[in-house]
């Protein structure tokens, strides 16, 4: 079996564990599920970390975040499919119901005023409540992975654009864009709806830009392909 075939088998086992156990598995969990040596699975985890399939815990190959799912706890609590989940940031939190194919409730707080935010989304990424909420990002898409932890720290939900603006004045992110909640839930659904499927793969830059354009997101912020 090739490395690519091994990694697909391991990735499917990770997704299956998330769906059936409701938690991100360890290397030992996956090894036991597949009847493989932990060193074999560890090597597969290492390759997937390199390929940005998931984020690792510090100084380890264990999974910290198989986005949109995070080991938690974080500031983003998500109730979906009868379980409690955690997202690293607002985008991931909104993506958890999409990945599970279920409705969900996202709970967090406004970073500006501290007000509790509770947002209900359906399995298709729609929401009819709290439509004044906005999602803000503080790093351009082409720079996300230059410092992914910082990027994630800027992907937040606010009670309104006014609150997002006040936060920007204090935090001074290198760039910013604000999405309506309809755009944010639409993005999360398009991005994560197939994450637990056996044939999931990362989007190409071209595929990502189609999604961003379909949602009428600001091309100056979102486009990742250099223009001639």
PDB file of C-alpha atoms in Angstrom:
ATOM      1  CA  UNK A   1       0.000   0.000   0.000  1.00  0.00           C
ATOM      2  CA  UNK A   2       1.348   3.438  -0.967  1.00  0.00           C
ATOM      3  CA  UNK A   3       1.695   6.345   1.459  1.00  0.00           C
ATOM      4  CA  UNK A   4      -1.249   8.045  -0.245  1.00  0.00           C
ATOM      5  CA  UNK A   5      -3.434   4.948   0.230  1.00  0.00           C
ATOM      6  CA  UNK A   6      -2.290   4.624   3.849  1.00  0.00           C
ATOM      7  CA  UNK A   7      -3.089   8.266   4.522  1.00  0.00           C
ATOM      8  CA  UNK A   8      -6.549   7.955   2.978  1.00  0.00           C
ATOM      9  CA  UNK A   9      -7.311   4.947   5.176  1.00  0.00           C
ATOM     10  CA  UNK A  10      -6.102   6.787   8.285  1.00  0.00           C
ATOM     11  CA  UNK A  11      -7.983   9.955   7.366  1.00  0.00           C
ATOM     12  CA  UNK A  12     -11.202   8.001   6.899  1.00  0.00           C
ATOM     13  CA  UNK A  13     -10.664   6.431  10.332  1.00  0.00           C
ATOM     14  CA  UNK A  14     -10.239   9.898  11.854  1.00  0.00           C
ATOM     15  CA  UNK A  15     -13.479  11.107  10.262  1.00  0.00           C
ATOM     16  CA  UNK A  16     -15.332   7.950  11.295  1.00  0.00           C
ATOM     17  CA  UNK A  17     -14.197   8.379  14.895  1.00  0.00           C
ATOM     18  CA  UNK A  18     -15.397  11.989  14.941  1.00  0.00           C
ATOM     19  CA  UNK A  19     -18.809  10.973  13.615  1.00  0.00           C
ATOM     20  CA  UNK A  20     -19.338   7.882  15.773  1.00  0.00           C
ATOM     21  CA  UNK A  21     -17.510   8.748  19.010  1.00  0.00           C
ATOM     22  CA  UNK A  22     -18.009  12.479  18.933  1.00  0.00           C
ATOM     23  CA  UNK A  23     -14.352  13.284  19.493  1.00  0.00           C
ATOM     24  CA  UNK A  24     -11.044  13.659  17.701  1.00  0.00           C
ATOM     25  CA  UNK A  25      -9.092  10.382  17.976  1.00  0.00           C
ATOM     26  CA  UNK A  26      -5.510   9.905  19.120  1.00  0.00           C
ATOM     27  CA  UNK A  27      -2.839   8.039  17.200  1.00  0.00           C
ATOM     28  CA  UNK A  28      -3.436   5.064  19.517  1.00  0.00           C
ATOM     29  CA  UNK A  29      -7.195   5.199  18.835  1.00  0.00           C
ATOM     30  CA  UNK A  30      -6.691   5.087  15.065  1.00  0.00           C
ATOM     31  CA  UNK A  31      -4.063   2.343  15.332  1.00  0.00           C
ATOM     32  CA  UNK A  32      -6.480   0.220  17.373  1.00  0.00           C
ATOM     33  CA  UNK A  33      -9.368   0.880  14.982  1.00  0.00           C
ATOM     34  CA  UNK A  34      -7.285  -0.160  11.969  1.00  0.00           C
ATOM     35  CA  UNK A  35      -5.308  -2.931  13.635  1.00  0.00           C
ATOM     36  CA  UNK A  36      -2.042  -1.193  12.752  1.00  0.00           C
ATOM     37  CA  UNK A  37       1.136  -0.397  14.652  1.00  0.00           C
ATOM     38  CA  UNK A  38       1.146   3.062  16.273  1.00  0.00           C
ATOM     39  CA  UNK A  39       4.417   3.913  14.488  1.00  0.00           C
ATOM     40  CA  UNK A  40       2.710   3.302  11.153  1.00  0.00           C
ATOM     41  CA  UNK A  41      -0.176   5.626  12.053  1.00  0.00           C
ATOM     42  CA  UNK A  42       2.196   8.204  13.542  1.00  0.00           C
ATOM     43  CA  UNK A  43       4.054   8.381  10.222  1.00  0.00           C
ATOM     44  CA  UNK A  44       0.746   8.934   8.407  1.00  0.00           C
ATOM     45  CA  UNK A  45      -0.224  11.670  10.860  1.00  0.00           C
ATOM     46  CA  UNK A  46       3.126  13.366  10.229  1.00  0.00           C
ATOM     47  CA  UNK A  47       2.541  13.390   6.471  1.00  0.00           C
ATOM     48  CA  UNK A  48      -0.948  14.812   6.890  1.00  0.00           C
ATOM     49  CA  UNK A  49       0.337  17.546   9.165  1.00  0.00           C
ATOM     50  CA  UNK A  50       2.821  18.469   6.442  1.00  0.00           C
ATOM     51  CA  UNK A  51      -0.023  18.490   3.920  1.00  0.00           C
ATOM     52  CA  UNK A  52      -2.174  20.718   6.194  1.00  0.00           C
ATOM     53  CA  UNK A  53      -4.891  18.092   6.519  1.00  0.00           C
ATOM     54  CA  UNK A  54      -5.002  18.882  10.240  1.00  0.00           C
ATOM     55  CA  UNK A  55      -3.255  20.920  12.914  1.00  0.00           C
ATOM     56  CA  UNK A  56      -1.085  19.136  15.481  1.00  0.00           C
ATOM     57  CA  UNK A  57      -0.671  19.662  19.191  1.00  0.00           C
ATOM     58  CA  UNK A  58       2.554  21.437  20.083  1.00  0.00           C
ATOM     59  CA  UNK A  59       5.630  19.176  19.862  1.00  0.00           C
ATOM     60  CA  UNK A  60       3.473  16.226  18.855  1.00  0.00           C
ATOM     61  CA  UNK A  61       1.801  14.515  15.923  1.00  0.00           C
ATOM     62  CA  UNK A  62      -1.466  14.207  17.855  1.00  0.00           C
ATOM     63  CA  UNK A  63      -4.367  16.164  16.400  1.00  0.00           C
ATOM     64  CA  UNK A  64      -5.196  19.567  17.842  1.00  0.00           C
ATOM     65  CA  UNK A  65      -7.709  20.506  15.169  1.00  0.00           C
ATOM     66  CA  UNK A  66      -9.172  18.465  12.356  1.00  0.00           C
ATOM     67  CA  UNK A  67     -10.975  21.579  11.179  1.00  0.00           C
ATOM     68  CA  UNK A  68     -13.666  22.464  11.811  1.00  0.00           C
ATOM     69  CA  UNK A  69     -13.334  20.280  14.919  1.00  0.00           C
ATOM     70  CA  UNK A  70     -10.927  21.156  17.733  1.00  0.00           C
ATOM     71  CA  UNK A  71     -10.024  19.193  20.870  1.00  0.00           C
ATOM     72  CA  UNK A  72     -10.986  22.288  22.908  1.00  0.00           C
ATOM     73  CA  UNK A  73     -12.099  23.825  25.042  1.00  0.00           C
ATOM     74  CA  UNK A  74     -12.169  27.104  23.104  1.00  0.00           C
ATOM     75  CA  UNK A  75     -14.281  30.270  23.061  1.00  0.00           C
ATOM     76  CA  UNK A  76     -16.612  28.662  20.512  1.00  0.00           C
ATOM     77  CA  UNK A  77     -19.023  26.029  21.828  1.00  0.00           C
ATOM     78  CA  UNK A  78     -21.147  24.174  19.300  1.00  0.00           C
ATOM     79  CA  UNK A  79     -24.051  21.864  20.060  1.00  0.00           C
ATOM     80  CA  UNK A  80     -24.912  19.613  17.123  1.00  0.00           C
ATOM     81  CA  UNK A  81     -25.926  15.992  16.547  1.00  0.00           C
ATOM     82  CA  UNK A  82     -26.619  15.657  20.259  1.00  0.00           C
ATOM     83  CA  UNK A  83     -23.043  16.456  21.292  1.00  0.00           C
ATOM     84  CA  UNK A  84     -20.881  19.365  22.402  1.00  0.00           C
ATOM     85  CA  UNK A  85     -18.043  20.356  20.068  1.00  0.00           C
ATOM     86  CA  UNK A  86     -15.402  23.089  19.944  1.00  0.00           C
ATOM     87  CA  UNK A  87     -14.199  25.272  17.070  1.00  0.00           C
ATOM     88  CA  UNK A  88     -10.929  27.205  17.020  1.00  0.00           C
ATOM     89  CA  UNK A  89     -12.566  30.288  15.527  1.00  0.00           C
ATOM     90  CA  UNK A  90     -15.871  31.587  14.196  1.00  0.00           C
ATOM     91  CA  UNK A  91     -15.437  30.083  10.712  1.00  0.00           C
ATOM     92  CA  UNK A  92     -14.786  26.616  12.125  1.00  0.00           C
ATOM     93  CA  UNK A  93     -17.573  26.880  14.689  1.00  0.00           C
ATOM     94  CA  UNK A  94     -20.059  27.673  11.930  1.00  0.00           C
ATOM     95  CA  UNK A  95     -18.625  24.783   9.916  1.00  0.00           C
ATOM     96  CA  UNK A  96     -19.221  22.065  12.522  1.00  0.00           C
ATOM     97  CA  UNK A  97     -22.956  21.646  11.815  1.00  0.00           C
ATOM     98  CA  UNK A  98     -22.150  21.679   8.092  1.00  0.00           C
ATOM     99  CA  UNK A  99     -19.570  18.901   8.469  1.00  0.00           C
ATOM    100  CA  UNK A 100     -21.999  16.805  10.516  1.00  0.00           C
ATOM    101  CA  UNK A 101     -24.914  17.480   8.172  1.00  0.00           C
ATOM    102  CA  UNK A 102     -26.995  18.587  11.145  1.00  0.00           C
ATOM    103  CA  UNK A 103     -28.474  21.761  12.575  1.00  0.00           C
ATOM    104  CA  UNK A 104     -26.458  23.348  15.369  1.00  0.00           C
ATOM    105  CA  UNK A 105     -26.183  26.096  17.945  1.00  0.00           C
ATOM    106  CA  UNK A 106     -23.004  28.195  18.204  1.00  0.00           C
ATOM    107  CA  UNK A 107     -22.269  29.946  21.505  1.00  0.00           C
ATOM    108  CA  UNK A 108     -19.530  32.530  21.999  1.00  0.00           C
ATOM    109  CA  UNK A 109     -19.237  36.173  23.056  1.00  0.00           C
ATOM    110  CA  UNK A 110     -18.590  39.486  21.349  1.00  0.00           C
ATOM    111  CA  UNK A 111     -14.877  40.364  21.758  1.00  0.00           C
ATOM    112  CA  UNK A 112     -15.752  44.046  21.960  1.00  0.00           C
ATOM    113  CA  UNK A 113     -18.530  44.196  24.558  1.00  0.00           C
ATOM    114  CA  UNK A 114     -18.515  40.681  26.012  1.00  0.00           C
ATOM    115  CA  UNK A 115     -22.180  40.081  25.210  1.00  0.00           C
ATOM    116  CA  UNK A 116     -23.104  36.413  24.845  1.00  0.00           C
ATOM    117  CA  UNK A 117     -23.838  35.424  21.255  1.00  0.00           C
ATOM    118  CA  UNK A 118     -26.037  32.437  20.447  1.00  0.00           C
ATOM    119  CA  UNK A 119     -26.558  31.581  16.798  1.00  0.00           C
ATOM    120  CA  UNK A 120     -28.698  28.791  15.386  1.00  0.00           C
ATOM    121  CA  UNK A 121     -27.889  27.367  11.961  1.00  0.00           C
ATOM    122  CA  UNK A 122     -29.595  24.640   9.975  1.00  0.00           C
ATOM    123  CA  UNK A 123     -27.958  21.722   8.222  1.00  0.00           C
ATOM    124  CA  UNK A 124     -27.712  23.719   4.980  1.00  0.00           C
ATOM    125  CA  UNK A 125     -25.943  26.679   6.579  1.00  0.00           C
ATOM    126  CA  UNK A 126     -28.990  28.916   6.800  1.00  0.00           C
ATOM    127  CA  UNK A 127     -29.960  31.071   9.752  1.00  0.00           C
ATOM    128  CA  UNK A 128     -33.000  33.238  10.407  1.00  0.00           C
ATOM    129  CA  UNK A 129     -32.047  34.638  13.809  1.00  0.00           C
ATOM    130  CA  UNK A 130     -29.481  37.162  15.050  1.00  0.00           C
ATOM    131  CA  UNK A 131     -28.939  38.373  11.491  1.00  0.00           C
ATOM    132  CA  UNK A 132     -27.226  41.503  12.786  1.00  0.00           C
ATOM    133  CA  UNK A 133     -24.223  39.416  13.875  1.00  0.00           C
ATOM    134  CA  UNK A 134     -21.135  39.785  11.658  1.00  0.00           C
ATOM    135  CA  UNK A 135     -17.975  37.730  11.243  1.00  0.00           C
ATOM    136  CA  UNK A 136     -14.676  39.559  10.890  1.00  0.00           C
ATOM    137  CA  UNK A 137     -11.283  38.313   9.714  1.00  0.00           C
ATOM    138  CA  UNK A 138      -8.053  40.233  10.280  1.00  0.00           C
ATOM    139  CA  UNK A 139      -5.608  38.560   7.854  1.00  0.00           C
ATOM    140  CA  UNK A 140      -5.866  38.374   4.057  1.00  0.00           C
ATOM    141  CA  UNK A 141      -6.562  34.910   2.655  1.00  0.00           C
ATOM    142  CA  UNK A 142      -3.205  34.653   0.885  1.00  0.00           C
ATOM    143  CA  UNK A 143      -1.461  35.226   4.238  1.00  0.00           C
ATOM    144  CA  UNK A 144      -3.527  32.849   6.404  1.00  0.00           C
ATOM    145  CA  UNK A 145      -0.787  30.265   6.864  1.00  0.00           C
ATOM    146  CA  UNK A 146       2.069  32.694   7.529  1.00  0.00           C
ATOM    147  CA  UNK A 147       0.959  32.599  11.171  1.00  0.00           C
ATOM    148  CA  UNK A 148      -2.134  30.419  11.353  1.00  0.00           C
ATOM    149  CA  UNK A 149      -2.589  30.819  15.103  1.00  0.00           C
ATOM    150  CA  UNK A 150      -2.677  34.603  14.783  1.00  0.00           C
ATOM    151  CA  UNK A 151      -5.014  34.337  11.797  1.00  0.00           C
ATOM    152  CA  UNK A 152      -7.441  32.212  13.804  1.00  0.00           C
ATOM    153  CA  UNK A 153      -7.353  34.690  16.675  1.00  0.00           C
ATOM    154  CA  UNK A 154      -8.815  37.343  14.335  1.00  0.00           C
ATOM    155  CA  UNK A 155     -11.739  35.248  12.980  1.00  0.00           C
ATOM    156  CA  UNK A 156     -14.462  36.353  15.350  1.00  0.00           C
ATOM    157  CA  UNK A 157     -18.171  37.030  15.671  1.00  0.00           C
ATOM    158  CA  UNK A 158     -19.415  40.468  16.741  1.00  0.00           C
ATOM    159  CA  UNK A 159     -22.806  41.818  17.728  1.00  0.00           C
ATOM    160  CA  UNK A 160     -22.595  44.375  14.909  1.00  0.00           C
ATOM    161  CA  UNK A 161     -20.232  46.084  12.464  1.00  0.00           C
ATOM    162  CA  UNK A 162     -19.895  48.942  14.963  1.00  0.00           C
ATOM    163  CA  UNK A 163     -18.537  46.548  17.584  1.00  0.00           C
ATOM    164  CA  UNK A 164     -16.185  44.991  15.035  1.00  0.00           C
ATOM    165  CA  UNK A 165     -14.898  48.470  14.158  1.00  0.00           C
ATOM    166  CA  UNK A 166     -14.233  49.282  17.824  1.00  0.00           C
ATOM    167  CA  UNK A 167     -12.322  46.005  18.211  1.00  0.00           C
ATOM    168  CA  UNK A 168     -10.225  46.810  15.118  1.00  0.00           C
ATOM    169  CA  UNK A 169      -9.299  50.194  16.552  1.00  0.00           C
ATOM    170  CA  UNK A 170      -7.813  48.450  19.588  1.00  0.00           C
ATOM    171  CA  UNK A 171      -6.418  45.256  18.045  1.00  0.00           C
ATOM    172  CA  UNK A 172      -5.120  46.830  14.811  1.00  0.00           C
ATOM    173  CA  UNK A 173      -5.117  43.682  12.631  1.00  0.00           C
ATOM    174  CA  UNK A 174      -2.960  43.869   9.478  1.00  0.00           C
ATOM    175  CA  UNK A 175      -6.065  43.783   7.258  1.00  0.00           C
ATOM    176  CA  UNK A 176      -9.751  43.122   7.707  1.00  0.00           C
ATOM    177  CA  UNK A 177     -12.969  42.136   6.064  1.00  0.00           C
ATOM    178  CA  UNK A 178     -16.437  41.797   7.520  1.00  0.00           C
ATOM    179  CA  UNK A 179     -18.997  39.204   6.399  1.00  0.00           C
ATOM    180  CA  UNK A 180     -22.721  39.275   6.995  1.00  0.00           C
ATOM    181  CA  UNK A 181     -23.878  36.274   8.965  1.00  0.00           C
ATOM    182  CA  UNK A 182     -25.481  34.905   5.781  1.00  0.00           C
ATOM    183  CA  UNK A 183     -22.127  35.109   3.986  1.00  0.00           C
ATOM    184  CA  UNK A 184     -20.335  33.583   6.985  1.00  0.00           C
ATOM    185  CA  UNK A 185     -22.658  30.596   7.322  1.00  0.00           C
ATOM    186  CA  UNK A 186     -22.617  30.138   3.550  1.00  0.00           C
ATOM    187  CA  UNK A 187     -18.824  30.124   3.523  1.00  0.00           C
ATOM    188  CA  UNK A 188     -18.624  27.661   6.397  1.00  0.00           C
ATOM    189  CA  UNK A 189     -21.101  25.333   4.706  1.00  0.00           C
ATOM    190  CA  UNK A 190     -19.358  25.413   1.321  1.00  0.00           C
ATOM    191  CA  UNK A 191     -15.964  24.926   2.983  1.00  0.00           C
ATOM    192  CA  UNK A 192     -16.752  22.093   5.388  1.00  0.00           C
ATOM    193  CA  UNK A 193     -19.861  20.220   4.198  1.00  0.00           C
ATOM    194  CA  UNK A 194     -17.748  17.343   2.816  1.00  0.00           C
ATOM    195  CA  UNK A 195     -14.932  17.346   5.382  1.00  0.00           C
ATOM    196  CA  UNK A 196     -15.897  13.954   6.859  1.00  0.00           C
ATOM    197  CA  UNK A 197     -16.517  12.298   3.476  1.00  0.00           C
ATOM    198  CA  UNK A 198     -14.156   9.479   2.447  1.00  0.00           C
ATOM    199  CA  UNK A 199     -13.113  11.308  -0.732  1.00  0.00           C
ATOM    200  CA  UNK A 200     -12.569  14.727   0.857  1.00  0.00           C
ATOM    201  CA  UNK A 201      -9.536  16.689  -0.319  1.00  0.00           C
ATOM    202  CA  UNK A 202      -8.276  20.215   0.162  1.00  0.00           C
ATOM    203  CA  UNK A 203      -9.636  22.810  -2.245  1.00  0.00           C
ATOM    204  CA  UNK A 204      -7.288  24.078  -4.903  1.00  0.00           C
ATOM    205  CA  UNK A 205      -6.708  27.835  -4.992  1.00  0.00           C
ATOM    206  CA  UNK A 206      -8.903  28.039  -8.086  1.00  0.00           C
ATOM    207  CA  UNK A 207     -11.755  26.146  -6.378  1.00  0.00           C
ATOM    208  CA  UNK A 208     -11.453  28.324  -3.283  1.00  0.00           C
ATOM    209  CA  UNK A 209     -11.695  31.505  -5.318  1.00  0.00           C
ATOM    210  CA  UNK A 210     -14.874  30.232  -7.019  1.00  0.00           C
ATOM    211  CA  UNK A 211     -16.444  29.821  -3.569  1.00  0.00           C
ATOM    212  CA  UNK A 212     -15.342  33.291  -2.484  1.00  0.00           C
ATOM    213  CA  UNK A 213     -16.672  34.850  -5.686  1.00  0.00           C
ATOM    214  CA  UNK A 214     -19.989  32.971  -5.459  1.00  0.00           C
ATOM    215  CA  UNK A 215     -20.518  34.477  -2.011  1.00  0.00           C
ATOM    216  CA  UNK A 216     -19.618  37.983  -3.256  1.00  0.00           C
ATOM    217  CA  UNK A 217     -16.654  38.244  -0.881  1.00  0.00           C
ATOM    218  CA  UNK A 218     -14.196  41.118  -1.351  1.00  0.00           C
ATOM    219  CA  UNK A 219     -11.661  39.911  -3.958  1.00  0.00           C
ATOM    220  CA  UNK A 220      -8.958  42.254  -2.663  1.00  0.00           C
ATOM    221  CA  UNK A 221      -9.062  40.359   0.616  1.00  0.00           C
ATOM    222  CA  UNK A 222      -9.932  36.844  -0.493  1.00  0.00           C
ATOM    223  CA  UNK A 223      -8.141  36.159  -3.762  1.00  0.00           C
ATOM    224  CA  UNK A 224      -5.084  33.960  -3.331  1.00  0.00           C
ATOM    225  CA  UNK A 225      -3.946  33.532  -6.948  1.00  0.00           C
ATOM    226  CA  UNK A 226      -1.503  36.285  -7.990  1.00  0.00           C
ATOM    227  CA  UNK A 227      -2.742  38.411 -10.875  1.00  0.00           C
ATOM    228  CA  UNK A 228      -0.534  39.000 -13.896  1.00  0.00           C
TER     229      UNK A 228
END
